[in-house]
Amino acid sequence: MSRRFLNLVYRDYAAAADNLLYSVTRLDASQLFYKSAAAATAAARKKNNGSTQAPVISSIADIPEIRRLPSPSFSFQPFRSKMYHIIKGEDVFAPFGAGRILCADGAGYAAAFDMASRSMLGMPTMNAPKGPMHVTISSIPRTEQHAFAAYRFDTVTQEWDKAGDWALPIIGKTEHVPELGVWLGLSAQKIPITCAPSARSTHPRCGMSGRFCTAKFFDVSEDIKDDDAYETAVVFTGVEVLRCDDESAGGLKMIKHKSKRVMDLDIISVL
């Protein structure tokens, strides 16, 4: 994989009991994959009475748990002014180039952390002028005529263009896989990578040669009558997308590798 690690952003209650603090730890994604797609298929056949389909998991508890994660690579404490209860901005974390993570608080103060050099890079506030070379993406009004339409943005002319009267079947972001010559994303429909309808949210992260990691968030409760008595389980799954030998089968196929879960950690983002 071109990216060995997943970056997990979580609320760190242990480090700052009285103040909001986010910490970032890294998950070695190689533990979610067998050595090859053939090994993953053989493991599925062994667990599923000869079938090559991934075995059905009836409970979160059936998924192996990752009980110890590495110490945080860094932490970020958002600025909170007396006006925060009026502004109520959202704290944001996002990839920012190779090996960097952008951290921005609700007030717009931002910084980027370089994972390799373990150093912070100062950034202008999010609402500050960015200069003549920036690109601003405006939103398209959601009217009835836009219900089933796709649009594209030209970064050279900085203009919107209607691609067609059809809706993309993808939820959220997509990942480009140059080896396969396609863009892949998540959908509730049956396409190469899908998310379970019961999952609260799912995030795809791409590696090399069509290998992906998905993170699914579940609310787990032993008492279905108590809405507050639950904890969050995050299930990480390694999947591999390959070309089908028979092009008439749809061109692509997905091989599931391993799944592991993380409990007792308030993860808000997977980067």
PDB file of C-alpha atoms in Angstrom:
ATOM      1  CA  MET A   1       0.000   0.000   0.000  1.00  0.00           C
ATOM      2  CA  SER A   2       1.206   3.533  -0.691  1.00  0.00           C
ATOM      3  CA  ARG A   3      -0.149   4.498   2.719  1.00  0.00           C
ATOM      4  CA  ARG A   4       0.649   2.128   5.533  1.00  0.00           C
ATOM      5  CA  PHE A   5      -1.117   4.033   8.313  1.00  0.00           C
ATOM      6  CA  LEU A   6      -4.602   5.370   8.998  1.00  0.00           C
ATOM      7  CA  ASN A   7      -4.768   8.489  11.140  1.00  0.00           C
ATOM      8  CA  LEU A   8      -7.464   8.344  13.828  1.00  0.00           C
ATOM      9  CA  VAL A   9      -8.639  11.650  15.303  1.00  0.00           C
ATOM     10  CA  TYR A  10     -10.377  11.264  18.669  1.00  0.00           C
ATOM     11  CA  ARG A  11     -11.525  13.321  21.637  1.00  0.00           C
ATOM     12  CA  ASP A  12      -8.929  12.772  24.354  1.00  0.00           C
ATOM     13  CA  TYR A  13     -10.827  12.899  27.635  1.00  0.00           C
ATOM     14  CA  ALA A  14      -8.005  11.283  29.609  1.00  0.00           C
ATOM     15  CA  ALA A  15      -5.415  13.935  28.696  1.00  0.00           C
ATOM     16  CA  ALA A  16      -7.703  16.935  29.265  1.00  0.00           C
ATOM     17  CA  ALA A  17     -10.587  16.295  31.615  1.00  0.00           C
ATOM     18  CA  ASP A  18     -11.612  19.952  31.846  1.00  0.00           C
ATOM     19  CA  ASN A  19     -10.795  21.146  28.310  1.00  0.00           C
ATOM     20  CA  LEU A  20     -11.605  19.863  24.856  1.00  0.00           C
ATOM     21  CA  LEU A  21      -8.554  18.189  23.363  1.00  0.00           C
ATOM     22  CA  TYR A  22      -8.174  16.151  20.177  1.00  0.00           C
ATOM     23  CA  SER A  23      -5.413  13.598  19.744  1.00  0.00           C
ATOM     24  CA  VAL A  24      -4.238  11.750  16.637  1.00  0.00           C
ATOM     25  CA  THR A  25      -2.955   8.188  16.698  1.00  0.00           C
ATOM     26  CA  ARG A  26      -1.970   5.898  13.846  1.00  0.00           C
ATOM     27  CA  LEU A  27      -3.352   2.488  12.919  1.00  0.00           C
ATOM     28  CA  ASP A  28      -1.124   0.129  10.926  1.00  0.00           C
ATOM     29  CA  ALA A  29      -3.419  -0.813   8.029  1.00  0.00           C
ATOM     30  CA  SER A  30      -1.322  -3.822   7.035  1.00  0.00           C
ATOM     31  CA  GLN A  31      -2.996  -5.829   9.833  1.00  0.00           C
ATOM     32  CA  LEU A  32      -6.257  -5.598   7.857  1.00  0.00           C
ATOM     33  CA  PHE A  33      -4.896  -7.504   4.853  1.00  0.00           C
ATOM     34  CA  TYR A  34      -3.780 -11.002   3.991  1.00  0.00           C
ATOM     35  CA  LYS A  35      -0.648 -11.380   1.888  1.00  0.00           C
ATOM     36  CA  SER A  36      -2.706 -11.697  -1.287  1.00  0.00           C
ATOM     37  CA  ALA A  37      -6.240 -11.713  -2.660  1.00  0.00           C
ATOM     38  CA  ALA A  38      -5.929 -15.479  -3.083  1.00  0.00           C
ATOM     39  CA  ALA A  39      -5.139 -15.864   0.635  1.00  0.00           C
ATOM     40  CA  ALA A  40      -8.158 -13.716   1.537  1.00  0.00           C
ATOM     41  CA  THR A  41     -10.411 -15.862  -0.674  1.00  0.00           C
ATOM     42  CA  ALA A  42      -9.036 -19.053   0.868  1.00  0.00           C
ATOM     43  CA  ALA A  43      -9.639 -17.734   4.388  1.00  0.00           C
ATOM     44  CA  ALA A  44     -13.239 -16.800   3.497  1.00  0.00           C
ATOM     45  CA  ARG A  45     -13.832 -20.269   2.001  1.00  0.00           C
ATOM     46  CA  LYS A  46     -12.497 -21.944   5.153  1.00  0.00           C
ATOM     47  CA  LYS A  47     -14.725 -19.851   7.473  1.00  0.00           C
ATOM     48  CA  ASN A  48     -17.818 -20.100   5.278  1.00  0.00           C
ATOM     49  CA  ASN A  49     -18.134 -23.812   4.504  1.00  0.00           C
ATOM     50  CA  GLY A  50     -16.506 -23.662   1.105  1.00  0.00           C
ATOM     51  CA  SER A  51     -18.129 -20.450  -0.116  1.00  0.00           C
ATOM     52  CA  THR A  52     -15.849 -17.681  -1.377  1.00  0.00           C
ATOM     53  CA  GLN A  53     -18.221 -15.033   0.012  1.00  0.00           C
ATOM     54  CA  ALA A  54     -17.142 -13.262   3.199  1.00  0.00           C
ATOM     55  CA  PRO A  55     -18.763 -14.903   6.259  1.00  0.00           C
ATOM     56  CA  VAL A  56     -21.777 -13.129   7.753  1.00  0.00           C
ATOM     57  CA  ILE A  57     -21.010 -11.512  11.115  1.00  0.00           C
ATOM     58  CA  SER A  58     -24.044 -11.512  13.416  1.00  0.00           C
ATOM     59  CA  SER A  59     -22.544  -9.404  16.208  1.00  0.00           C
ATOM     60  CA  ILE A  60     -19.918  -6.704  16.661  1.00  0.00           C
ATOM     61  CA  ALA A  61     -18.450  -8.882  19.413  1.00  0.00           C
ATOM     62  CA  ASP A  62     -17.525 -11.499  16.768  1.00  0.00           C
ATOM     63  CA  ILE A  63     -15.010  -9.078  15.232  1.00  0.00           C
ATOM     64  CA  PRO A  64     -11.484  -9.170  16.735  1.00  0.00           C
ATOM     65  CA  GLU A  65     -10.762  -6.110  18.855  1.00  0.00           C
ATOM     66  CA  ILE A  66      -7.664  -3.914  18.653  1.00  0.00           C
ATOM     67  CA  ARG A  67      -7.048  -3.404  22.348  1.00  0.00           C
ATOM     68  CA  ARG A  68      -3.939  -1.231  22.212  1.00  0.00           C
ATOM     69  CA  LEU A  69      -3.177   1.634  19.835  1.00  0.00           C
ATOM     70  CA  PRO A  70       0.100   3.599  19.631  1.00  0.00           C
ATOM     71  CA  SER A  71       0.549   6.709  21.756  1.00  0.00           C
ATOM     72  CA  PRO A  72      -0.784   9.878  20.102  1.00  0.00           C
ATOM     73  CA  SER A  73       1.420  11.444  17.431  1.00  0.00           C
ATOM     74  CA  PHE A  74       0.184  14.890  18.423  1.00  0.00           C
ATOM     75  CA  SER A  75      -2.715  16.696  20.068  1.00  0.00           C
ATOM     76  CA  PHE A  76      -4.713  19.780  19.114  1.00  0.00           C
ATOM     77  CA  GLN A  77      -6.630  22.010  21.505  1.00  0.00           C
ATOM     78  CA  PRO A  78      -9.166  24.262  19.760  1.00  0.00           C
ATOM     79  CA  PHE A  79      -9.445  27.913  20.742  1.00  0.00           C
ATOM     80  CA  ARG A  80     -12.628  28.798  22.584  1.00  0.00           C
ATOM     81  CA  SER A  81     -13.497  32.489  22.986  1.00  0.00           C
ATOM     82  CA  LYS A  82     -16.373  34.007  24.920  1.00  0.00           C
ATOM     83  CA  MET A  83     -18.166  34.371  21.577  1.00  0.00           C
ATOM     84  CA  TYR A  84     -17.999  30.662  20.763  1.00  0.00           C
ATOM     85  CA  HIS A  85     -21.538  30.003  22.006  1.00  0.00           C
ATOM     86  CA  ILE A  86     -22.715  32.472  19.328  1.00  0.00           C
ATOM     87  CA  ILE A  87     -20.401  31.413  16.478  1.00  0.00           C
ATOM     88  CA  LYS A  88     -20.590  27.657  17.162  1.00  0.00           C
ATOM     89  CA  GLY A  89     -18.162  26.759  14.404  1.00  0.00           C
ATOM     90  CA  GLU A  90     -17.097  23.194  13.732  1.00  0.00           C
ATOM     91  CA  ASP A  91     -13.629  21.790  14.420  1.00  0.00           C
ATOM     92  CA  VAL A  92     -12.186  20.264  11.241  1.00  0.00           C
ATOM     93  CA  PHE A  93      -9.398  17.783  10.470  1.00  0.00           C
ATOM     94  CA  ALA A  94      -8.348  16.912   6.918  1.00  0.00           C
ATOM     95  CA  PRO A  95      -5.396  15.537   4.908  1.00  0.00           C
ATOM     96  CA  PHE A  96      -3.164  18.388   3.757  1.00  0.00           C
ATOM     97  CA  GLY A  97      -0.678  17.083   1.233  1.00  0.00           C
ATOM     98  CA  ALA A  98       1.661  14.146   1.735  1.00  0.00           C
ATOM     99  CA  GLY A  99       1.991  13.238   5.410  1.00  0.00           C
ATOM    100  CA  ARG A 100       0.323  16.371   6.767  1.00  0.00           C
ATOM    101  CA  ILE A 101      -2.908  16.880   8.686  1.00  0.00           C
ATOM    102  CA  LEU A 102      -4.745  20.205   8.742  1.00  0.00           C
ATOM    103  CA  CYS A 103      -6.388  21.110  12.047  1.00  0.00           C
ATOM    104  CA  ALA A 104      -8.831  24.020  12.266  1.00  0.00           C
ATOM    105  CA  ASP A 105     -11.117  25.042  15.103  1.00  0.00           C
ATOM    106  CA  GLY A 106     -14.549  26.599  14.982  1.00  0.00           C
ATOM    107  CA  ALA A 107     -13.117  30.115  15.163  1.00  0.00           C
ATOM    108  CA  GLY A 108     -11.028  29.561  12.017  1.00  0.00           C
ATOM    109  CA  TYR A 109      -7.592  29.222  13.641  1.00  0.00           C
ATOM    110  CA  ALA A 110      -5.588  26.560  11.818  1.00  0.00           C
ATOM    111  CA  ALA A 111      -2.310  24.678  11.809  1.00  0.00           C
ATOM    112  CA  ALA A 112      -0.881  21.735   9.867  1.00  0.00           C
ATOM    113  CA  PHE A 113       1.085  18.928  11.484  1.00  0.00           C
ATOM    114  CA  ASP A 114       3.805  17.142   9.507  1.00  0.00           C
ATOM    115  CA  MET A 115       3.820  13.477  10.566  1.00  0.00           C
ATOM    116  CA  ALA A 116       7.322  12.770   9.213  1.00  0.00           C
ATOM    117  CA  SER A 117       9.187  15.691  10.811  1.00  0.00           C
ATOM    118  CA  ARG A 118       6.790  15.846  13.788  1.00  0.00           C
ATOM    119  CA  SER A 119       6.536  19.603  13.448  1.00  0.00           C
ATOM    120  CA  MET A 120       3.721  22.142  13.249  1.00  0.00           C
ATOM    121  CA  LEU A 121       3.258  24.453  10.278  1.00  0.00           C
ATOM    122  CA  GLY A 122       1.526  27.761  10.948  1.00  0.00           C
ATOM    123  CA  MET A 123      -1.472  28.484   8.721  1.00  0.00           C
ATOM    124  CA  PRO A 124      -3.554  31.602   8.053  1.00  0.00           C
ATOM    125  CA  THR A 125      -6.978  31.657   9.651  1.00  0.00           C
ATOM    126  CA  MET A 126      -9.624  29.972   7.550  1.00  0.00           C
ATOM    127  CA  ASN A 127     -11.506  33.240   7.018  1.00  0.00           C
ATOM    128  CA  ALA A 128      -8.398  35.245   6.005  1.00  0.00           C
ATOM    129  CA  PRO A 129      -7.739  36.330   2.361  1.00  0.00           C
ATOM    130  CA  LYS A 130      -5.926  33.499   0.533  1.00  0.00           C
ATOM    131  CA  GLY A 131      -4.532  35.469  -2.425  1.00  0.00           C
ATOM    132  CA  PRO A 132      -5.275  35.340  -6.167  1.00  0.00           C
ATOM    133  CA  MET A 133      -4.437  31.640  -6.706  1.00  0.00           C
ATOM    134  CA  HIS A 134      -7.134  30.118  -4.496  1.00  0.00           C
ATOM    135  CA  VAL A 135     -10.232  28.289  -5.755  1.00  0.00           C
ATOM    136  CA  THR A 136     -13.606  28.846  -4.151  1.00  0.00           C
ATOM    137  CA  ILE A 137     -16.297  26.217  -4.546  1.00  0.00           C
ATOM    138  CA  SER A 138     -19.785  27.664  -4.403  1.00  0.00           C
ATOM    139  CA  SER A 139     -22.822  25.583  -3.600  1.00  0.00           C
ATOM    140  CA  ILE A 140     -25.533  24.817  -6.153  1.00  0.00           C
ATOM    141  CA  PRO A 141     -29.116  25.504  -5.016  1.00  0.00           C
ATOM    142  CA  ARG A 142     -31.059  22.319  -4.345  1.00  0.00           C
ATOM    143  CA  THR A 143     -34.258  22.755  -6.317  1.00  0.00           C
ATOM    144  CA  GLU A 144     -36.548  20.198  -7.900  1.00  0.00           C
ATOM    145  CA  GLN A 145     -34.759  20.477 -11.237  1.00  0.00           C
ATOM    146  CA  HIS A 146     -31.447  19.612  -9.558  1.00  0.00           C
ATOM    147  CA  ALA A 147     -32.794  16.464  -7.888  1.00  0.00           C
ATOM    148  CA  PHE A 148     -31.271  14.162 -10.524  1.00  0.00           C
ATOM    149  CA  ALA A 149     -28.374  16.034 -12.089  1.00  0.00           C
ATOM    150  CA  ALA A 150     -24.583  15.918 -11.944  1.00  0.00           C
ATOM    151  CA  TYR A 151     -22.277  18.948 -12.153  1.00  0.00           C
ATOM    152  CA  ARG A 152     -18.541  19.435 -12.552  1.00  0.00           C
ATOM    153  CA  PHE A 153     -16.232  22.332 -11.711  1.00  0.00           C
ATOM    154  CA  ASP A 154     -13.445  23.435 -14.089  1.00  0.00           C
ATOM    155  CA  THR A 155     -10.475  24.575 -11.978  1.00  0.00           C
ATOM    156  CA  VAL A 156      -8.986  26.476 -14.948  1.00  0.00           C
ATOM    157  CA  THR A 157     -11.995  28.531 -15.999  1.00  0.00           C
ATOM    158  CA  GLN A 158     -13.469  28.374 -12.464  1.00  0.00           C
ATOM    159  CA  GLU A 159     -16.914  27.699 -13.866  1.00  0.00           C
ATOM    160  CA  TRP A 160     -19.596  25.119 -13.207  1.00  0.00           C
ATOM    161  CA  ASP A 161     -20.851  22.885 -15.999  1.00  0.00           C
ATOM    162  CA  LYS A 162     -23.758  20.466 -16.055  1.00  0.00           C
ATOM    163  CA  ALA A 163     -22.558  16.935 -16.829  1.00  0.00           C
ATOM    164  CA  GLY A 164     -25.969  15.341 -17.262  1.00  0.00           C
ATOM    165  CA  ASP A 165     -29.430  14.639 -15.914  1.00  0.00           C
ATOM    166  CA  TRP A 166     -28.337  11.797 -13.670  1.00  0.00           C
ATOM    167  CA  ALA A 167     -27.236  11.458 -10.060  1.00  0.00           C
ATOM    168  CA  LEU A 168     -23.934  10.004  -8.953  1.00  0.00           C
ATOM    169  CA  PRO A 169     -24.540   6.819  -6.919  1.00  0.00           C
ATOM    170  CA  ILE A 170     -21.705   7.717  -4.554  1.00  0.00           C
ATOM    171  CA  ILE A 171     -22.022   8.982  -0.986  1.00  0.00           C
ATOM    172  CA  GLY A 172     -19.277  11.390   0.131  1.00  0.00           C
ATOM    173  CA  LYS A 173     -15.807  11.488  -1.379  1.00  0.00           C
ATOM    174  CA  THR A 174     -14.258   9.223  -4.005  1.00  0.00           C
ATOM    175  CA  GLU A 175     -10.772   7.792  -4.383  1.00  0.00           C
ATOM    176  CA  HIS A 176      -8.858   7.593  -7.656  1.00  0.00           C
ATOM    177  CA  VAL A 177      -7.288   4.215  -8.434  1.00  0.00           C
ATOM    178  CA  PRO A 178      -4.889   4.801 -11.357  1.00  0.00           C
ATOM    179  CA  GLU A 179      -4.042   1.086 -11.629  1.00  0.00           C
ATOM    180  CA  LEU A 180      -7.687   0.368 -12.479  1.00  0.00           C
ATOM    181  CA  GLY A 181      -8.364   3.632 -14.300  1.00  0.00           C
ATOM    182  CA  VAL A 182     -11.466   4.355 -12.206  1.00  0.00           C
ATOM    183  CA  TRP A 183     -12.796   6.443  -9.327  1.00  0.00           C
ATOM    184  CA  LEU A 184     -14.298   4.417  -6.494  1.00  0.00           C
ATOM    185  CA  GLY A 185     -16.645   5.498  -3.721  1.00  0.00           C
ATOM    186  CA  LEU A 186     -19.246   4.273  -1.277  1.00  0.00           C
ATOM    187  CA  SER A 187     -22.865   3.631  -2.131  1.00  0.00           C
ATOM    188  CA  ALA A 188     -25.957   1.980  -0.704  1.00  0.00           C
ATOM    189  CA  GLN A 189     -26.301   0.292  -4.087  1.00  0.00           C
ATOM    190  CA  LYS A 190     -24.360  -2.721  -5.319  1.00  0.00           C
ATOM    191  CA  ILE A 191     -21.143  -1.236  -6.692  1.00  0.00           C
ATOM    192  CA  PRO A 192     -17.530  -2.309  -5.977  1.00  0.00           C
ATOM    193  CA  ILE A 193     -17.441  -0.821  -2.464  1.00  0.00           C
ATOM    194  CA  THR A 194     -20.630  -0.557  -0.436  1.00  0.00           C
ATOM    195  CA  CYS A 195     -21.469   0.458   3.120  1.00  0.00           C
ATOM    196  CA  ALA A 196     -23.805  -1.352   5.475  1.00  0.00           C
ATOM    197  CA  PRO A 197     -27.135   0.482   5.924  1.00  0.00           C
ATOM    198  CA  SER A 198     -26.890  -0.011   9.703  1.00  0.00           C
ATOM    199  CA  ALA A 199     -23.582   1.848   9.910  1.00  0.00           C
ATOM    200  CA  ARG A 200     -23.745   5.400  11.217  1.00  0.00           C
ATOM    201  CA  SER A 201     -21.076   6.513   8.729  1.00  0.00           C
ATOM    202  CA  THR A 202     -18.365   5.012   6.580  1.00  0.00           C
ATOM    203  CA  HIS A 203     -15.076   6.379   5.316  1.00  0.00           C
ATOM    204  CA  PRO A 204     -12.969   4.907   2.491  1.00  0.00           C
ATOM    205  CA  ARG A 205      -9.209   5.369   2.486  1.00  0.00           C
ATOM    206  CA  CYS A 206      -7.193   4.232  -0.507  1.00  0.00           C
ATOM    207  CA  GLY A 207      -3.909   2.398  -0.684  1.00  0.00           C
ATOM    208  CA  MET A 208      -2.000   1.064  -3.695  1.00  0.00           C
ATOM    209  CA  SER A 209      -3.087  -1.541  -6.264  1.00  0.00           C
ATOM    210  CA  GLY A 210      -6.773  -1.153  -5.466  1.00  0.00           C
ATOM    211  CA  ARG A 211      -6.492  -1.817  -1.726  1.00  0.00           C
ATOM    212  CA  PHE A 212      -8.811   0.172   0.519  1.00  0.00           C
ATOM    213  CA  CYS A 213      -9.638   0.477   4.184  1.00  0.00           C
ATOM    214  CA  THR A 214     -13.174   1.310   5.271  1.00  0.00           C
ATOM    215  CA  ALA A 215     -14.175   2.577   8.716  1.00  0.00           C
ATOM    216  CA  LYS A 216     -17.760   1.995   9.835  1.00  0.00           C
ATOM    217  CA  PHE A 217     -19.159   3.641  12.965  1.00  0.00           C
ATOM    218  CA  PHE A 218     -21.749   1.751  15.038  1.00  0.00           C
ATOM    219  CA  ASP A 219     -23.646   2.691  18.181  1.00  0.00           C
ATOM    220  CA  VAL A 220     -23.622  -0.420  20.391  1.00  0.00           C
ATOM    221  CA  SER A 221     -26.006  -0.838  23.325  1.00  0.00           C
ATOM    222  CA  GLU A 222     -26.908  -3.797  25.523  1.00  0.00           C
ATOM    223  CA  ASP A 223     -30.110  -2.079  26.642  1.00  0.00           C
ATOM    224  CA  ILE A 224     -32.258  -1.092  23.656  1.00  0.00           C
ATOM    225  CA  LYS A 225     -34.632   0.813  25.967  1.00  0.00           C
ATOM    226  CA  ASP A 226     -31.920   3.205  27.156  1.00  0.00           C
ATOM    227  CA  ASP A 227     -30.841   5.545  24.340  1.00  0.00           C
ATOM    228  CA  ASP A 228     -27.955   6.943  26.419  1.00  0.00           C
ATOM    229  CA  ALA A 229     -26.463   3.579  27.414  1.00  0.00           C
ATOM    230  CA  TYR A 230     -24.346   2.934  24.344  1.00  0.00           C
ATOM    231  CA  GLU A 231     -20.758   3.081  23.194  1.00  0.00           C
ATOM    232  CA  THR A 232     -19.280   3.628  19.775  1.00  0.00           C
ATOM    233  CA  ALA A 233     -17.598   0.797  17.919  1.00  0.00           C
ATOM    234  CA  VAL A 234     -15.484   1.557  14.862  1.00  0.00           C
ATOM    235  CA  VAL A 235     -14.979  -1.400  12.526  1.00  0.00           C
ATOM    236  CA  PHE A 236     -12.027  -1.220  10.130  1.00  0.00           C
ATOM    237  CA  THR A 237     -12.084  -3.510   7.091  1.00  0.00           C
ATOM    238  CA  GLY A 238      -9.473  -4.131   4.417  1.00  0.00           C
ATOM    239  CA  VAL A 239     -10.867  -4.677   0.907  1.00  0.00           C
ATOM    240  CA  GLU A 240      -9.210  -5.136  -2.468  1.00  0.00           C
ATOM    241  CA  VAL A 241     -10.737  -4.196  -5.820  1.00  0.00           C
ATOM    242  CA  LEU A 242      -9.496  -6.163  -8.839  1.00  0.00           C
ATOM    243  CA  ARG A 243     -10.293  -6.529 -12.509  1.00  0.00           C
ATOM    244  CA  CYS A 244     -12.575  -9.455 -13.283  1.00  0.00           C
ATOM    245  CA  ASP A 245     -11.199 -12.179 -15.540  1.00  0.00           C
ATOM    246  CA  ASP A 246     -14.549 -12.093 -17.345  1.00  0.00           C
ATOM    247  CA  GLU A 247     -15.281  -8.515 -18.472  1.00  0.00           C
ATOM    248  CA  SER A 248     -18.967  -9.408 -18.878  1.00  0.00           C
ATOM    249  CA  ALA A 249     -19.190  -9.852 -15.091  1.00  0.00           C
ATOM    250  CA  GLY A 250     -19.032  -6.084 -14.612  1.00  0.00           C
ATOM    251  CA  GLY A 251     -15.330  -5.341 -14.947  1.00  0.00           C
ATOM    252  CA  LEU A 252     -14.489  -5.137 -11.221  1.00  0.00           C
ATOM    253  CA  LYS A 253     -14.750  -7.406  -8.195  1.00  0.00           C
ATOM    254  CA  MET A 254     -14.198  -6.779  -4.508  1.00  0.00           C
ATOM    255  CA  ILE A 255     -12.287  -9.116  -2.201  1.00  0.00           C
ATOM    256  CA  LYS A 256     -12.788  -8.649   1.525  1.00  0.00           C
ATOM    257  CA  HIS A 257      -9.719  -9.250   3.691  1.00  0.00           C
ATOM    258  CA  LYS A 258      -9.886  -8.740   7.486  1.00  0.00           C
ATOM    259  CA  SER A 259     -12.025  -6.711   9.885  1.00  0.00           C
ATOM    260  CA  LYS A 260     -11.034  -5.415  13.307  1.00  0.00           C
ATOM    261  CA  ARG A 261     -12.816  -3.130  15.754  1.00  0.00           C
ATOM    262  CA  VAL A 262     -11.829  -0.352  18.131  1.00  0.00           C
ATOM    263  CA  MET A 263     -13.911   0.292  21.258  1.00  0.00           C
ATOM    264  CA  ASP A 264     -13.800   2.865  24.054  1.00  0.00           C
ATOM    265  CA  LEU A 265     -12.312   5.583  21.864  1.00  0.00           C
ATOM    266  CA  ASP A 266     -14.331   8.620  20.778  1.00  0.00           C
ATOM    267  CA  ILE A 267     -13.108   8.677  17.166  1.00  0.00           C
ATOM    268  CA  ILE A 268     -14.480  11.599  15.170  1.00  0.00           C
ATOM    269  CA  SER A 269     -12.521  11.212  11.934  1.00  0.00           C
ATOM    270  CA  VAL A 270     -10.398   8.731   9.987  1.00  0.00           C
ATOM    271  CA  LEU A 271      -7.804  10.287   7.656  1.00  0.00           C
TER     272      LEU A 271
END
